[in-house]
Coordinates of C-alpha atoms in Angstrom, one line a residue:
Chain A
M1 CA 39.2 -9.7 13.0
T2 CA 38.4 -9.6 16.7
K3 CA 34.6 -11.2 18.3
R4 CA 35.3 -8.4 21.6
I5 CA 31.6 -8.1 22.1
G6 CA 31.1 -3.5 22.7
V7 CA 28.6 -2.1 24.4
F8 CA 27.1 -0.8 20.8
D9 CA 27.0 -4.8 20.4
I10 CA 24.8 -4.7 23.7
V11 CA 22.7 -1.4 22.4
N12 CA 22.4 -2.9 19.5
V13 CA 20.8 -5.6 20.2
L14 CA 18.2 -4.1 22.7
I15 CA 17.5 -1.4 19.7
L16 CA 17.0 -4.3 17.4
A17 CA 14.9 -5.8 20.4
F18 CA 12.6 -2.9 21.0
V19 CA 11.8 -2.7 16.5
A20 CA 10.7 -6.4 17.3
A21 CA 8.9 -5.6 20.1
V22 CA 7.1 -2.6 18.6
A23 CA 6.1 -4.7 15.3
L24 CA 4.9 -8.1 17.2
F25 CA 3.1 -6.6 20.7
P26 CA -0.1 -5.2 18.8
F27 CA -0.6 -9.0 17.7
I28 CA 0.3 -10.3 21.1
H29 CA -2.1 -8.1 22.8
M30 CA -4.8 -8.5 21.0
A31 CA -4.7 -12.5 20.7
S32 CA -4.1 -11.8 25.1
V33 CA -7.5 -9.2 25.3
S34 CA -9.7 -11.7 22.8
L35 CA -8.6 -14.3 25.7
S36 CA -9.0 -13.0 28.8
S37 CA -12.1 -13.1 31.1
A38 CA -13.8 -9.8 31.2
H39 CA -13.1 -9.3 34.7
Y40 CA -9.6 -8.6 33.2
V41 CA -10.2 -6.9 30.0
V42 CA -12.4 -4.3 32.7
R43 CA -10.0 -3.6 34.2
N44 CA -7.5 -2.7 32.3
E45 CA -5.2 -5.8 33.1
V46 CA -4.3 -7.9 30.0
S47 CA -1.1 -6.7 28.4
F48 CA 1.1 -9.5 27.5
W49 CA -0.3 -12.6 28.3
P50 CA -4.1 -14.0 28.4
R51 CA -5.2 -13.8 32.0
G52 CA -8.6 -16.0 32.8
L53 CA -8.7 -18.0 29.6
Q54 CA -11.9 -18.2 27.6
F55 CA -12.7 -18.6 24.0
D56 CA -16.5 -17.5 23.5
V57 CA -15.9 -14.2 22.3
Y58 CA -14.6 -16.2 19.7
G59 CA -17.7 -17.8 19.7
E60 CA -19.7 -14.4 19.3
V61 CA -17.6 -13.8 16.3
L62 CA -17.8 -16.6 14.3
R63 CA -21.9 -16.6 14.4
D64 CA -21.7 -12.8 13.6
N65 CA -23.2 -13.6 9.2
R66 CA -21.6 -10.2 8.1
L67 CA -17.9 -11.6 9.2
L68 CA -19.1 -15.0 7.3
V69 CA -20.1 -12.9 4.4
G70 CA -17.5 -10.7 4.4
Y71 CA -15.2 -13.4 4.1
K72 CA -16.5 -15.2 1.2
N73 CA -16.9 -12.2 -0.6
T74 CA -13.5 -11.6 -0.2
I75 CA -12.0 -15.2 -1.0
I76 CA -14.5 -14.3 -4.2
Y77 CA -12.8 -10.9 -4.7
V78 CA -9.1 -12.2 -4.7
V79 CA -9.2 -15.5 -6.4
L80 CA -10.8 -13.6 -9.5
G81 CA -9.1 -10.8 -9.2
T82 CA -5.9 -12.7 -9.2
V83 CA -6.8 -14.9 -12.1
L84 CA -7.8 -12.3 -14.5
S85 CA -5.4 -9.3 -13.5
L86 CA -2.1 -11.9 -13.5
F87 CA -3.2 -13.3 -16.4
F88 CA -3.4 -10.0 -18.6
T89 CA -0.8 -8.8 -16.6
S90 CA 1.5 -11.4 -17.7
L91 CA 0.6 -11.2 -21.5
G92 CA 0.7 -8.2 -21.9
A93 CA 4.9 -7.9 -20.6
Y94 CA 5.2 -10.1 -22.6
S95 CA 3.9 -8.2 -25.4
L96 CA 5.7 -5.6 -24.5
S97 CA 9.0 -7.3 -23.7
K98 CA 9.9 -7.3 -26.9
R99 CA 12.1 -5.3 -28.1
T100 CA 11.1 -5.4 -32.2
L101 CA 7.8 -4.7 -31.2
T102 CA 6.0 -2.5 -33.7
F103 CA 5.0 0.9 -31.9
G104 CA 6.9 -0.9 -29.2
K105 CA 7.9 2.7 -27.4
P106 CA 5.0 4.6 -28.0
I107 CA 2.3 2.2 -25.9
M108 CA 4.6 1.9 -23.2
L109 CA 5.1 5.9 -23.2
F110 CA 0.5 5.6 -23.9
I111 CA 1.2 3.5 -20.6
V112 CA 3.9 4.8 -17.9
F113 CA 1.8 7.9 -18.3
T114 CA -0.8 7.0 -16.3
M115 CA 1.6 6.4 -13.4
L116 CA 2.3 10.3 -13.4
F117 CA -2.0 12.0 -13.9
S118 CA -4.8 10.4 -13.8
G119 CA -7.6 11.4 -13.8
G120 CA -8.5 11.5 -9.9
M121 CA -11.2 9.6 -8.1
I122 CA -14.0 11.9 -9.1
P123 CA -14.0 11.2 -12.4
T124 CA -13.1 8.0 -12.4
Y125 CA -15.9 7.0 -10.3
L126 CA -18.1 8.7 -12.7
V127 CA -17.0 6.4 -15.7
V128 CA -16.7 3.3 -13.4
R129 CA -20.5 3.8 -12.4
S130 CA -21.6 5.0 -16.2
Y131 CA -20.2 1.3 -17.0
H132 CA -23.3 0.0 -14.9
L133 CA -20.4 -1.4 -12.6
M134 CA -21.3 -0.2 -9.1
D135 CA -22.5 -3.0 -6.6
T136 CA -20.6 -5.7 -8.7
V137 CA -18.4 -8.3 -8.1
W138 CA -16.9 -7.0 -10.9
A139 CA -16.1 -3.1 -9.4
M140 CA -13.3 -5.1 -7.4
V141 CA -12.0 -6.4 -10.1
L142 CA -12.3 -4.3 -12.9
P143 CA -10.4 -1.4 -12.4
G144 CA -7.7 -2.0 -10.7
L145 CA -7.4 -5.1 -13.6
V146 CA -4.0 -4.6 -14.6
S147 CA -0.8 -2.6 -12.0
T148 CA 1.6 -0.8 -13.8
W149 CA 4.1 -1.2 -11.4
N150 CA 3.7 -4.6 -11.8
L151 CA 3.7 -4.5 -15.8
I152 CA 7.1 -3.1 -15.8
V153 CA 8.3 -5.8 -13.6
M154 CA 7.3 -8.3 -15.2
R155 CA 8.6 -7.2 -18.5
T156 CA 12.1 -6.9 -16.7
F157 CA 12.0 -10.2 -16.4
F158 CA 11.0 -11.1 -19.5
Q159 CA 13.6 -8.9 -21.2
G160 CA 16.0 -11.3 -19.3
I161 CA 15.2 -14.8 -20.5
P162 CA 17.7 -15.0 -23.1
A163 CA 16.7 -14.4 -26.4
E164 CA 18.3 -18.0 -28.1
I165 CA 15.5 -20.3 -26.0
E166 CA 12.8 -19.1 -27.2
E167 CA 13.7 -19.7 -30.9
S168 CA 15.2 -23.0 -30.5
G169 CA 11.3 -23.7 -29.7
K170 CA 10.5 -21.1 -32.9
I171 CA 13.2 -23.9 -35.0
D172 CA 10.7 -26.1 -33.9
G173 CA 7.7 -25.0 -35.0
L174 CA 5.4 -23.6 -32.4
S175 CA 3.7 -20.4 -32.9
D176 CA 4.1 -17.7 -30.9
M177 CA 1.5 -18.4 -28.6
R178 CA 3.1 -22.3 -28.3
T179 CA 6.0 -20.6 -27.8
L180 CA 4.6 -17.7 -25.3
F181 CA 2.0 -21.2 -23.0
S182 CA 4.6 -23.7 -23.1
I183 CA 8.5 -22.3 -22.6
V184 CA 8.3 -18.3 -21.4
L185 CA 5.7 -19.1 -18.6
P186 CA 6.9 -22.4 -17.1
L187 CA 10.8 -20.3 -16.7
S188 CA 8.8 -17.6 -15.1
K189 CA 7.2 -19.1 -12.7
P190 CA 9.5 -17.4 -9.1
V191 CA 7.7 -13.5 -11.0
L192 CA 4.2 -14.8 -11.7
M193 CA 4.5 -16.5 -8.0
T194 CA 5.5 -13.2 -6.8
I195 CA 3.5 -10.9 -8.9
G196 CA 0.4 -13.5 -8.3
L197 CA 0.7 -12.8 -4.3
F198 CA 0.7 -8.8 -4.8
Y199 CA -2.2 -8.8 -6.7
A200 CA -3.8 -11.2 -4.4
V201 CA -2.7 -8.9 -1.0
G202 CA -3.7 -5.7 -2.7
I203 CA -7.6 -7.6 -3.8
W204 CA -7.2 -8.9 -0.1
N205 CA -7.1 -5.4 1.5
N206 CA -8.7 -3.4 -0.9
F207 CA -10.5 -0.9 1.1
F208 CA -11.1 1.7 -1.6
Y209 CA -13.1 0.8 -4.2
A210 CA -15.2 -1.5 -1.8
L211 CA -15.6 2.4 -0.1
L212 CA -16.5 3.7 -2.9
Y213 CA -17.9 1.0 -5.3
L214 CA -19.6 -1.2 -3.2
R215 CA -23.2 0.1 -1.1
E216 CA -24.9 -3.6 -1.2
E217 CA -24.3 -5.1 2.0
S218 CA -24.1 -8.4 0.3
L219 CA -21.1 -7.5 -1.8
Y220 CA -18.8 -5.8 1.5
P221 CA -15.9 -7.2 1.7
L222 CA -14.0 -8.3 5.3
Q223 CA -12.1 -5.3 5.1
L224 CA -15.3 -3.0 5.0
V225 CA -16.9 -5.1 7.2
I226 CA -13.7 -4.8 9.9
R227 CA -14.2 -1.3 9.5
N228 CA -17.5 -0.9 10.3
I229 CA -17.2 -3.2 12.8
V230 CA -14.3 -1.6 14.8
M231 CA -14.6 1.7 13.8
V232 CA -18.4 2.7 13.1
G233 CA -19.1 0.3 16.1
Q234 CA -21.7 -1.7 14.3
I235 CA -21.9 -4.1 17.0
G236 CA -24.7 -7.3 16.1
D237 CA -27.6 -7.0 18.1
A238 CA -27.6 -10.3 19.0
I239 CA -23.5 -9.9 20.3
T240 CA -24.3 -6.6 22.3
S241 CA -26.9 -8.2 24.2
A242 CA -23.6 -10.9 24.6
A243 CA -21.8 -8.2 25.5
S244 CA -23.7 -6.5 28.4
D245 CA -24.3 -9.7 30.1
Q246 CA -22.4 -10.0 33.0
Q247 CA -21.0 -13.3 32.3
G248 CA -18.1 -11.8 30.3
I249 CA -17.2 -10.1 26.6
V250 CA -16.2 -7.3 26.4
L251 CA -16.3 -5.2 23.7
E252 CA -13.3 -5.1 23.3
S253 CA -12.3 -8.3 22.9
L254 CA -14.8 -8.9 20.5
K255 CA -13.3 -6.0 18.3
Y256 CA -9.8 -7.6 18.5
A257 CA -11.1 -10.6 18.0
F258 CA -12.3 -9.2 14.3
I259 CA -9.5 -8.1 14.1
L260 CA -7.5 -11.2 14.4
V261 CA -9.9 -13.0 12.3
G262 CA -9.9 -11.1 9.3
T263 CA -6.2 -10.9 9.7
L264 CA -5.4 -14.7 10.7
P265 CA -5.2 -15.6 6.6
I266 CA -2.1 -13.9 5.9
L267 CA -0.1 -14.7 9.5
V268 CA -0.7 -18.2 9.0
V269 CA 0.4 -18.3 4.9
Y270 CA 3.4 -15.0 5.6
P271 CA 5.9 -17.6 7.0
F272 CA 6.1 -20.1 4.2
I273 CA 5.6 -16.5 1.3
Q274 CA 7.0 -14.0 3.1
R275 CA 10.4 -15.2 0.8
H276 CA 8.5 -14.7 -2.5
F277 CA 7.8 -11.2 -1.2
V278 CA 11.6 -9.9 -0.3
N279 CA 12.4 -11.3 -4.1
G280 CA 9.6 -9.3 -5.5
V281 CA 11.3 -6.2 -3.8
L282 CA 14.7 -6.7 -5.3
I283 CA 13.0 -7.8 -9.0
G284 CA 11.0 -4.4 -9.1
S285 CA 13.4 -2.6 -7.6
V286 CA 16.4 -3.9 -10.5
K287 CA 14.2 -1.2 -12.6
G288 CA 13.0 1.2 -10.4
Chain B
M1 CA 7.4 -2.6 -44.0
L2 CA 5.2 -0.7 -41.5
I3 CA 2.4 -3.6 -43.0
R4 CA 4.9 -6.7 -42.7
N5 CA 6.0 -5.3 -39.4
L6 CA 2.3 -5.0 -37.8
K7 CA 1.3 -8.9 -39.4
R8 CA 4.5 -10.7 -37.7
D9 CA 3.5 -8.7 -34.8
R10 CA -0.3 -9.4 -34.9
T11 CA 0.2 -12.5 -32.3
Y12 CA 1.6 -9.9 -29.5
F13 CA -1.0 -7.4 -30.4
L14 CA -3.9 -10.1 -29.7
L15 CA -2.0 -10.5 -26.2
L16 CA -2.2 -6.9 -25.9
A17 CA -5.0 -5.7 -26.8
P18 CA -7.2 -6.5 -22.9
V19 CA -4.4 -5.0 -20.9
L20 CA -4.6 -1.7 -24.1
L21 CA -8.2 -2.3 -23.4
Y22 CA -7.6 -1.8 -19.9
Y23 CA -5.5 1.5 -20.0
V24 CA -8.7 3.5 -22.2
L25 CA -11.6 2.2 -20.2
F26 CA -10.2 2.8 -16.8
K27 CA -7.0 5.5 -17.4
Y28 CA -8.1 7.7 -20.4
V29 CA -11.7 8.2 -20.4
P30 CA -11.4 9.5 -16.7
M31 CA -8.5 11.9 -18.2
F32 CA -11.7 13.6 -20.2
G33 CA -13.4 13.6 -17.6
I34 CA -12.2 16.1 -16.2
I35 CA -13.8 18.3 -18.0
V36 CA -16.9 17.8 -15.2
S37 CA -14.9 20.6 -13.7
F38 CA -15.7 22.9 -15.7
K39 CA -19.2 22.1 -15.5
D40 CA -22.4 22.1 -13.4
Y41 CA -22.6 18.4 -13.3
N42 CA -26.2 17.5 -13.5
L43 CA -26.7 13.6 -12.7
F44 CA -29.4 14.1 -15.3
A45 CA -27.8 15.3 -18.3
G46 CA -24.5 13.6 -17.0
V47 CA -21.2 14.7 -18.4
W48 CA -21.9 16.2 -22.1
K49 CA -24.5 17.4 -21.4
S50 CA -24.2 19.3 -18.7
D51 CA -23.6 23.4 -18.9
W52 CA -20.1 25.3 -18.7
V53 CA -19.1 27.3 -16.3
G54 CA -15.3 27.7 -17.5
L55 CA -13.2 28.3 -13.8
K56 CA -16.3 28.9 -11.7
Y57 CA -15.4 25.6 -9.0
Y58 CA -11.1 26.4 -9.0
K59 CA -12.7 30.1 -8.3
M60 CA -15.0 28.2 -5.2
F61 CA -11.8 26.7 -4.2
F62 CA -9.5 28.7 -3.9
Q63 CA -12.0 31.8 -2.2
N64 CA -13.0 28.9 0.4
P65 CA -10.9 29.6 3.7
D66 CA -10.2 25.8 4.3
A67 CA -8.4 25.9 1.2
Y68 CA -5.5 26.9 2.6
D69 CA -5.4 24.2 5.9
I70 CA -6.2 22.1 3.2
I71 CA -3.1 22.3 0.9
K72 CA -1.2 23.3 3.5
N73 CA -1.7 19.6 5.8
T74 CA -1.6 17.6 2.5
F75 CA 2.1 18.9 1.9
V76 CA 3.3 19.3 6.4
L77 CA 1.9 15.5 5.8
G78 CA 4.0 14.6 2.4
I79 CA 6.9 16.5 3.7
Y80 CA 6.9 14.7 7.2
K81 CA 6.8 11.5 5.7
V82 CA 9.7 12.1 3.5
V83 CA 11.4 13.3 7.0
F84 CA 10.8 10.6 9.4
G85 CA 9.9 7.5 7.2
F86 CA 12.3 8.0 5.1
P87 CA 16.0 7.6 7.6
A88 CA 14.0 4.9 9.0
P89 CA 14.5 2.2 6.6
I90 CA 17.9 3.3 6.7
I91 CA 19.4 3.5 9.7
L92 CA 17.8 -0.4 10.6
A93 CA 19.1 -1.8 7.8
L94 CA 22.8 0.0 9.0
L95 CA 22.0 -1.6 12.6
L96 CA 20.9 -5.0 11.4
N97 CA 24.4 -5.1 9.4
E98 CA 26.0 -4.5 12.9
L99 CA 25.0 -8.1 13.9
R100 CA 27.0 -10.4 14.4
W101 CA 24.0 -12.6 15.3
K102 CA 22.6 -14.3 12.1
A103 CA 19.5 -16.1 13.6
Y104 CA 18.5 -12.9 15.7
K105 CA 19.1 -10.9 12.3
R106 CA 16.6 -12.8 9.7
F107 CA 14.4 -13.1 13.7
V108 CA 14.1 -9.4 13.4
Q109 CA 13.8 -8.6 10.0
T110 CA 10.8 -11.2 9.4
V111 CA 8.7 -9.7 12.1
S112 CA 9.4 -6.5 10.9
Y113 CA 7.9 -7.0 7.7
L114 CA 4.6 -8.4 9.3
P115 CA 3.0 -4.8 9.7
H116 CA 3.7 -4.2 6.3
F117 CA 1.1 -6.9 5.3
L118 CA -1.9 -5.9 8.0
S119 CA -4.5 -3.6 5.0
A120 CA -5.4 0.3 6.4
V121 CA -8.6 -1.1 8.1
V122 CA -6.9 -3.3 10.6
A123 CA -4.1 -1.3 11.1
S124 CA -5.8 2.4 11.6
G125 CA -7.9 0.0 13.4
I126 CA -5.5 -1.9 15.8
I127 CA -4.2 1.9 15.9
I128 CA -7.6 3.5 17.1
M129 CA -7.7 0.9 20.0
L130 CA -4.3 1.0 21.5
L131 CA -4.4 4.6 21.9
S132 CA -8.3 5.1 22.7
P133 CA -8.1 6.6 26.3
S134 CA -10.2 4.8 27.8
T135 CA -9.5 0.8 27.1
G136 CA -6.4 1.5 24.8
W137 CA -2.9 -0.1 26.8
I138 CA -0.7 2.8 25.7
N139 CA -3.1 5.4 27.5
H140 CA -2.9 2.1 29.9
V141 CA 0.8 2.7 30.2
I142 CA 0.7 7.1 30.5
Q143 CA -1.8 6.5 33.8
S144 CA 0.8 3.4 35.6
F145 CA 3.3 6.5 34.9
G146 CA 1.5 9.1 37.0
F147 CA 0.1 11.3 34.1
E148 CA -3.1 11.8 32.8
P149 CA -4.6 10.0 30.0
I150 CA -4.3 11.4 26.5
N151 CA -7.5 11.5 23.7
F152 CA -4.6 11.3 20.8
L153 CA -7.4 10.4 18.1
Q154 CA -9.4 13.7 18.9
Q155 CA -6.8 16.4 19.4
A156 CA -6.2 17.4 15.8
S157 CA -1.9 18.6 17.6
W158 CA -1.7 14.7 17.5
F159 CA -2.6 13.2 14.4
R160 CA 0.7 13.8 12.4
T161 CA 2.5 12.6 15.4
V162 CA 0.1 9.8 15.0
Y163 CA -0.1 8.9 11.6
I164 CA 3.5 9.4 10.8
S165 CA 5.0 7.4 13.4
S166 CA 2.4 4.4 12.0
E167 CA 3.9 4.6 8.9
I168 CA 6.9 4.0 10.1
W169 CA 6.0 1.1 12.3
Q170 CA 4.2 -0.5 9.3
E171 CA 6.4 1.1 6.4
I172 CA 10.8 0.1 8.8
G173 CA 11.4 -3.4 8.4
W174 CA 9.9 -3.4 4.8
G175 CA 11.9 -0.6 3.1
S176 CA 14.8 -2.0 4.8
I177 CA 14.9 -5.1 2.7
I178 CA 16.0 -2.8 -0.7
Y179 CA 19.3 -1.1 1.4
L180 CA 19.9 -4.6 2.9
A181 CA 20.6 -6.2 -0.9
A182 CA 22.6 -2.6 -1.4
L183 CA 24.6 -3.8 2.0
T184 CA 25.6 -7.2 0.7
A185 CA 27.0 -6.1 -2.5
I186 CA 29.9 -4.0 -1.0
D187 CA 33.4 -5.5 -1.3
P188 CA 34.4 -7.1 1.8
Q189 CA 38.3 -6.0 0.9
L190 CA 37.1 -2.4 1.2
Y191 CA 36.5 -3.3 5.4
E192 CA 39.2 -5.5 5.5
A193 CA 41.2 -2.3 4.1
A194 CA 40.1 0.6 6.0
R195 CA 40.5 -2.1 9.9
I196 CA 44.2 -2.4 8.3
D197 CA 44.6 1.4 8.6
G198 CA 43.0 2.2 11.9
A199 CA 39.0 2.8 11.5
N200 CA 37.0 1.3 13.8
R201 CA 33.3 0.2 13.5
W202 CA 31.7 3.7 13.1
K203 CA 34.6 4.9 10.7
Q204 CA 34.2 2.1 8.9
T205 CA 30.1 2.6 8.9
L206 CA 31.0 6.3 7.9
H207 CA 34.1 5.7 5.2
V208 CA 32.5 2.4 3.9
T209 CA 29.0 1.5 4.7
L210 CA 27.0 4.9 4.2
P211 CA 29.2 5.4 0.4
G212 CA 28.4 1.8 0.0
I213 CA 24.7 2.7 0.0
A214 CA 25.0 5.7 -1.3
P215 CA 23.0 5.2 -5.0
A216 CA 20.0 3.3 -3.8
I217 CA 19.9 6.0 -1.0
V218 CA 19.8 8.6 -3.6
I219 CA 18.0 6.6 -6.0
L220 CA 15.2 5.7 -3.6
F221 CA 14.5 9.1 -2.4
I222 CA 14.4 11.4 -5.2
L223 CA 11.7 8.8 -6.4
Q224 CA 10.7 9.7 -2.6
I225 CA 10.8 12.9 -3.1
G226 CA 7.9 12.3 -6.7
K227 CA 4.9 10.6 -3.9
I228 CA 5.5 13.2 -2.1
L229 CA 2.2 14.0 -2.0
E230 CA 0.5 10.4 -3.3
F231 CA 0.6 8.9 -0.2
G232 CA -2.7 6.7 1.2
F233 CA -6.5 7.8 1.8
D234 CA -7.0 4.6 3.1
K235 CA -5.1 5.2 6.8
V236 CA -5.8 9.3 6.6
Y237 CA -9.2 8.6 5.9
L238 CA -9.1 6.0 8.5
L239 CA -7.8 7.7 11.2
S240 CA -9.4 11.3 11.6
N241 CA -12.3 12.6 12.0
P242 CA -14.2 16.3 12.4
A243 CA -12.3 17.5 15.7
T244 CA -8.8 16.3 13.8
Y245 CA -9.4 18.1 10.3
G246 CA -7.2 21.1 11.1
T247 CA -4.0 18.6 10.7
S248 CA -5.9 15.1 8.7
D249 CA -8.2 16.8 6.5
I250 CA -6.1 16.3 2.8
I251 CA -6.8 17.0 -0.8
A252 CA -8.6 13.0 -1.2
T253 CA -10.0 12.8 2.0
Y254 CA -11.3 16.5 1.4
V255 CA -12.2 15.1 -2.7
Y256 CA -13.8 12.9 -1.4
R257 CA -16.3 13.7 0.5
M258 CA -17.1 17.0 -1.4
G259 CA -17.5 14.6 -4.5
I260 CA -18.6 11.3 -3.1
I261 CA -20.6 12.1 -0.1
Q262 CA -21.8 15.3 -0.9
G263 CA -22.3 14.5 -4.6
N264 CA -20.3 18.4 -5.3
F265 CA -18.9 15.8 -8.4
S266 CA -17.9 18.9 -10.9
Y267 CA -16.4 20.9 -7.3
A268 CA -14.6 17.7 -6.6
T269 CA -12.6 17.1 -9.8
A270 CA -11.6 21.1 -9.5
I271 CA -9.8 20.5 -6.5
D272 CA -8.2 17.1 -7.8
L273 CA -7.4 18.4 -11.5
F274 CA -5.1 21.2 -9.1
M275 CA -3.9 19.1 -7.3
G276 CA -2.7 16.5 -10.2
L277 CA -1.1 18.9 -11.5
I278 CA 1.2 20.0 -8.8
G279 CA 2.1 15.9 -8.7
L280 CA 3.2 15.8 -11.7
V281 CA 5.6 18.8 -11.6
F282 CA 7.0 17.2 -9.1
V283 CA 7.2 13.6 -10.9
Y284 CA 8.0 15.0 -13.5
S285 CA 11.4 16.9 -11.7
A286 CA 12.0 14.3 -9.9
N287 CA 12.7 12.6 -12.4
Q288 CA 14.9 13.8 -14.6
V289 CA 16.9 15.1 -10.7
S290 CA 17.1 10.9 -10.7
R291 CA 17.7 10.9 -14.4
R292 CA 20.8 13.2 -14.7
L293 CA 22.0 12.4 -11.2
G294 CA 22.0 8.8 -10.8
E295 CA 20.8 7.5 -14.9
T296 CA 18.1 5.5 -14.1
S297 CA 14.9 7.1 -14.1
L298 CA 10.8 6.1 -14.6
W299 CA 11.4 6.4 -17.9

């Protein structure tokens, strides 16, 4: 095999460098703008590296009560939602993975049908409202409790566990319940981890339910807070005055800082969890 | 027999019960809620006691001059997403595959996944700020080349470009994962044979690599067609504004405005149901085709 470096190789390296730069640039740019002194930001002179390094904006951002409330709410929704979703999805998927389950086929059909057709936004909204879930923590958890896609992925995974392993447990006198909890679930750590992460990221990023079902500001998750500040421009009074002060904070820096602080957890844990996500996509594609 | 099986499976039914209850309460009950589209929904009377009005709200939608634009916008955005968004990850996977420098390959891959994890709010926030005509970096670059700044998000003619390119930016790396996996499954002997026959790298790509990942491409394409009308409400809603409604107003955002904001529950449900049925036709036919061609299907 020849190892000659041709024109194509060089072009290819450059194209891929461009792809990587486009993916990465917005993050670097945001960080730079938020860390640069107002003088340079106002004159649009910041692109890659921060100029006139300063951290004042982050002080203002962390002083904003709405951000802290948003963080707290989002963490509650993510923890509660992920635990419940993962728990119920895995129990359901395990039962459905039994090929001998009575009515197994019709039940599966009943579930998959919801991927094809749904009542739509308004009927769902009216139903959630009639259950009195509006303006409660549950509005962020219950309407999306089970994801059909995740359920199917887990079911496929459970079906791949050799029946002999479960049977050996049965022979030792374990009940169905004990077999699940002491044999099957410990064997399923990879899929539980992956699907758990899918649920967690989904709830962390969930803006739609918050927009529909929450009116009470004290319940707003981070996404709604970021949207109100960055897009609707609801900058707090204290910050606006600080921003109009000559000594140096620009609204643009502030907005970028809000975005970054709101995305930070994902950016920080991302290198550690991305392998699980890649596995998840591949497990999902086995039967897709 | 049945009784005995039910008894045998009782633990499984117990475990499955919460899931089934969820589907009944949050998926099937709303399906019956569709009847509000045939009624004059009255907040105080509730769904059951409101008066029947037949197809009034369906007629209302089709007599509305905006209806044509909204249906068209929904389809055009969906089709553009397939036409431009679908090939992008394939091309990226092929380019990555040709790379001989492994560490660099891993770097590009890892970095390209990153935007996928941004929420719609954060992604839209970044897009809006980067495109701002006065302070955005992109317009800064455009100006430094001596052109006039463009107000991307206030011009209907720019909406589709902005939306589709941002979708590609977010999803290209993530979408390439499956193709890269399919590429690793290709037998290296095929490449060797091709080389002996004198095929250069372009010919190898054409005759070995592409046929190798063709099944994955076909299946994913069909699935994509099935979901043609099903794209995120969030980002369209966040990026659009009254100035761009001419191209950015899709069924989902229109339903949200009519239903949730203005409280025309019956009217909004009628539109949603109409689109839901068209979507159903798409998914169903896509699945039929995929079953016949690829022997893979959703159900």
